[in-house]
Amino acid sequence: MVNFKILLAGKVNAGKTTFIKQISDFEPVTVDEMPTDINELKLKEGKATTVGLDYGAINVDEGITLHLFGTPGQERFDFVWEVLSKGALGVILLVDSTNEDSLNDADKLVEYYTNLKLPIIVGITKLESPNAKPLEYVLQKLSSIKNIIMPFNTFNKEEVKILLLTLLNLVMESTEGDIQTMQ
Amino acid sequence: MGNFNTNNFSILIKLQDSKESINILLGQKAVMHLSEGLIKKIDGNMSDTLHAILSRDTDIIVVSEAGTTQAPANLVETKDTENTLSFTMAHYLSLLTPAILSNINTDNLSLSFKDKLNYREYAYYLMHTDVMVSPILYQWLENKFKEAPAISISFSELVTQLYHLSHSADKDILLKTILILAGLGFININFNMQKNIAAPSPSVQIAEKTESTNVSSLPDKLSVALNIGDNFANGIYDMVLHCDNEYYNLNLTNIQDRAIAEIILKNILSSTNFISIQNTQTAKLDAQSALGIRLKLYAQIKKLPLELFENRFDGENYYYTFSIKDQNYLSNLPIYRTSGMDIIDITLLSLLRIKNYSLGDISIKISSHTLSEIRRAIFGLILLGLITAKREKAGPNIEVAFAEQQPTAAGTESNKSLLQKLMDKIKVK
């Protein structure tokens, strides 16, 4: 039995839960609650937000499992990020193109996970939204990030797969020796 | 005699009369089947041994002080004090429960218990095993405590009580136990921040309190609730500890609150791959729903092909019926066979490894609430399993043999290769 782990990171409402729903073999376990912060409440338009974590997985017959953990977006839960990052293969950081804060903080999150020595790629979400900033603007905001940046639609399974495979390829290429597994 | 796979070595632990020490016996009959190089020695005190158990990096065989060839009933009976008895039971539960859950290949496994574990026993159980591997027992215990009246106990008092119970267990284990208890929702922790946990490093503070607090009698029952992610109107509380009808609110922007929250979450997340979170509305949450989430998460993470489809109480007994969904779940596990007296020596090891034995529906009723009844029932299940295995797989006269473990794909390929397989699956998903 071999267990790999990938983290889905990003600010509140960046699309992490939706990402996991698209690719998981089973209905993800989510721990969503109504936001308590007034700003979060506005962002989520009254919908539940993840305060603990999301969890999904992809299984292969030979006893191989890829676990997908969505981290809580709120910064005050950053100690959960660190806990979850242990044994992870890499991180997909989702940046919400409709949220200025998400764009502004992306480089900090990249730096955070880079410091944990985890391969990381960036996915830009919600570009299909009428509230999305122009792609040119988004890319300009993310210009300091040297990692792979890919626009994609979290509701499109094929695009989700591409993002996930991109990260896994990066893991394969960037890892010397054998790849670590989840403890 | 087959070869013993080096990836699965075992140790033999002998419970001594002393409450605080467990010595490893080498050269005993069962162990002689293994080469000595495969045996991990754990010399030292109970704390060291518990670390080994909790880390689950080895298989463990436990025998009574009388040796390795006793009858099953004697194997689990000790004539020692109540505490030692509980300790024995805890070891057995830690071994038997995952063995039962992961090795029985049957359509339905049904267990029923009528019991009232007292808190002392319960604390011992939790302190000596990984409760996460035991959804059946977990649910059983949760139902017990759901019925009980909620009793609040201060954090420092709880630590003190557990420390008192554990004799020599180190405080990290105590803390972990407490946090798991809280995380599972079995206890209320009534934090008094100013008094009990004033420092950013709660573990240190707790240790100091432990030594200075008087020990008083334990309440019989403790119950529940840890809540994360609240709905409080002003929205500043991220974690709410619920004690009866009172709440203690943790604001994670506050360094002291955060230290507590961090310890709780780290223990829940990292040590168990498991998180227990309830809505703060909470208290309104049907306990069964919360349990359902936990079981679901557990089954998914651990990949147990297990599905709870019945949970009922008939006024006298609890019935928990699980469906084993994947009949091929154990197809790659090796076979260990035994016969005669040797069956005792390697019963546990056999259970950890036995392949494809099939049981019909099993229902065990325990008519009293003694530990020996529970142990007897569990061993009855084990022996039934072994007997069935013998009947179906090898006939009545089985040679003692350790079968060579069949390598699995995961055991022979590099992780890179396995990851490539995973990627191939994702591509066609």
Tab-separated table of C-alpha atoms in Angstrom, chain A residues 1-2 4 23-29 31 33-37 51-53 55 58-60 62-67 75-80 83-84 89 157-158 161 164-165 168-169 171-172 175 177-183, chain B residues 228-238 251-253 258 261-262 265-266 269-270 273 275 277-280 293 296-297 300-301 303 329 408-411 413-429:
chain	number	residue	atom	x	y	z
A	1	MET	CA	0.000	0.000	0.000
A	2	VAL	CA	1.522	3.281	-1.104
A	4	PHE	CA	0.813	9.857	-1.979
A	23	ILE	CA	-11.228	14.305	-9.480
A	24	SER	CA	-11.847	12.284	-6.342
A	25	ASP	CA	-12.970	8.673	-6.636
A	26	PHE	CA	-15.635	9.347	-4.076
A	27	GLU	CA	-17.681	12.230	-2.844
A	28	PRO	CA	-15.167	14.280	-0.913
A	29	VAL	CA	-15.343	14.577	2.778
A	31	VAL	CA	-15.747	20.155	6.636
A	33	GLU	CA	-19.221	25.701	7.977
A	34	MET	CA	-20.860	29.019	7.534
A	35	PRO	CA	-18.186	31.713	7.588
A	36	THR	CA	-17.959	33.765	10.692
A	37	ASP	CA	-15.833	36.524	9.308
A	51	VAL	CA	-12.753	25.659	8.046
A	52	GLY	CA	-11.032	22.362	8.569
A	53	LEU	CA	-10.053	20.583	5.418
A	55	TYR	CA	-10.406	15.322	1.592
A	58	ILE	CA	-7.774	8.610	-6.262
A	59	ASN	CA	-7.093	4.914	-6.037
A	60	VAL	CA	-5.247	2.588	-8.346
A	62	GLU	CA	-2.216	-2.003	-7.119
A	63	GLY	CA	-2.726	-0.435	-3.740
A	64	ILE	CA	-1.704	3.052	-4.753
A	65	THR	CA	-3.643	6.023	-3.496
A	66	LEU	CA	-3.311	9.708	-4.141
A	67	HIS	CA	-4.806	11.657	-1.284
A	75	GLU	CA	-4.448	32.505	7.342
A	76	ARG	CA	-5.187	31.918	10.978
A	77	PHE	CA	-5.366	28.232	10.125
A	78	ASP	CA	-1.851	28.262	8.725
A	79	PHE	CA	-0.657	25.765	11.286
A	80	VAL	CA	-3.007	23.299	9.633
A	83	VAL	CA	0.622	19.811	9.492
A	84	LEU	CA	-0.956	18.749	6.243
A	89	LEU	CA	4.373	15.395	-2.901
A	157	LYS	CA	-12.732	17.778	-15.076
A	158	GLU	CA	-10.327	17.547	-18.000
A	161	LYS	CA	-6.744	16.528	-14.598
A	164	LEU	CA	-2.929	17.614	-11.444
A	165	LEU	CA	-0.824	15.775	-14.020
A	168	LEU	CA	2.840	15.161	-10.764
A	169	ASN	CA	5.136	15.499	-13.756
A	171	VAL	CA	7.289	16.046	-8.946
A	172	MET	CA	8.715	13.280	-11.106
A	175	THR	CA	12.657	14.671	-7.235
A	177	GLY	CA	15.956	9.457	-5.847
A	178	ASP	CA	12.682	7.909	-4.893
A	179	ILE	CA	9.535	9.850	-4.132
A	180	GLN	CA	8.360	10.195	-0.613
A	181	THR	CA	5.045	8.818	0.452
A	182	MET	CA	2.531	9.822	3.032
A	183	GLN	CA	3.381	8.608	6.503
B	228	ILE	CA	-14.132	23.807	15.245
B	229	GLY	CA	-15.368	26.538	12.997
B	230	ASP	CA	-18.039	28.283	14.883
B	231	ASN	CA	-21.086	30.185	13.958
B	232	PHE	CA	-21.006	32.645	16.708
B	233	ALA	CA	-22.549	35.914	15.776
B	234	ASN	CA	-19.484	38.094	16.133
B	235	GLY	CA	-17.441	35.612	14.247
B	236	ILE	CA	-14.143	35.814	16.071
B	237	TYR	CA	-14.028	32.327	17.478
B	238	ASP	CA	-12.453	29.628	15.409
B	251	ASN	CA	-9.717	32.815	18.809
B	252	LEU	CA	-6.858	31.720	16.628
B	253	THR	CA	-5.524	35.208	16.304
B	258	ARG	CA	-3.780	29.345	19.055
B	261	ALA	CA	-5.770	24.847	19.023
B	262	GLU	CA	-2.545	23.970	17.306
B	265	LEU	CA	-5.245	19.895	15.604
B	266	LYS	CA	-1.706	18.668	15.202
B	269	LEU	CA	-4.328	15.470	12.087
B	270	SER	CA	-0.803	14.222	12.170
B	273	ASN	CA	-4.758	11.225	9.670
B	275	ILE	CA	-10.014	14.938	12.056
B	277	ILE	CA	-14.907	18.336	13.607
B	278	GLN	CA	-18.394	19.197	14.558
B	279	ASN	CA	-20.456	22.129	13.675
B	280	THR	CA	-20.715	24.490	16.506
B	293	ILE	CA	-18.457	11.686	9.130
B	296	LYS	CA	-16.529	7.775	6.526
B	297	LEU	CA	-13.316	9.691	6.694
B	300	GLN	CA	-11.576	6.398	3.107
B	301	ILE	CA	-8.211	7.223	4.502
B	303	LYS	CA	-9.030	2.187	2.653
B	329	TYR	CA	-9.243	-6.826	-0.161
B	408	THR	CA	2.520	-6.776	-3.868
B	409	ALA	CA	2.983	-4.273	-6.604
B	410	ALA	CA	3.418	-1.602	-4.011
B	411	GLY	CA	6.101	-3.585	-2.310
B	413	GLU	CA	8.233	-1.141	-7.404
B	414	SER	CA	9.793	2.221	-6.839
B	415	ASN	CA	7.523	5.010	-5.808
B	416	LYS	CA	8.270	6.783	-9.052
B	417	SER	CA	7.013	3.836	-10.974
B	418	LEU	CA	3.903	3.687	-8.817
B	419	LEU	CA	3.317	7.375	-9.270
B	420	GLN	CA	3.523	6.880	-13.013
B	421	LYS	CA	0.776	4.279	-12.738
B	422	LEU	CA	-1.290	6.732	-10.816
B	423	MET	CA	-0.788	9.347	-13.500
B	424	ASP	CA	-1.827	6.873	-16.155
B	425	LYS	CA	-5.017	6.277	-14.226
B	426	ILE	CA	-5.717	9.974	-13.933
B	427	LYS	CA	-5.286	10.417	-17.665
B	428	VAL	CA	-8.101	8.025	-18.431
B	429	LYS	CA	-10.232	8.882	-15.457
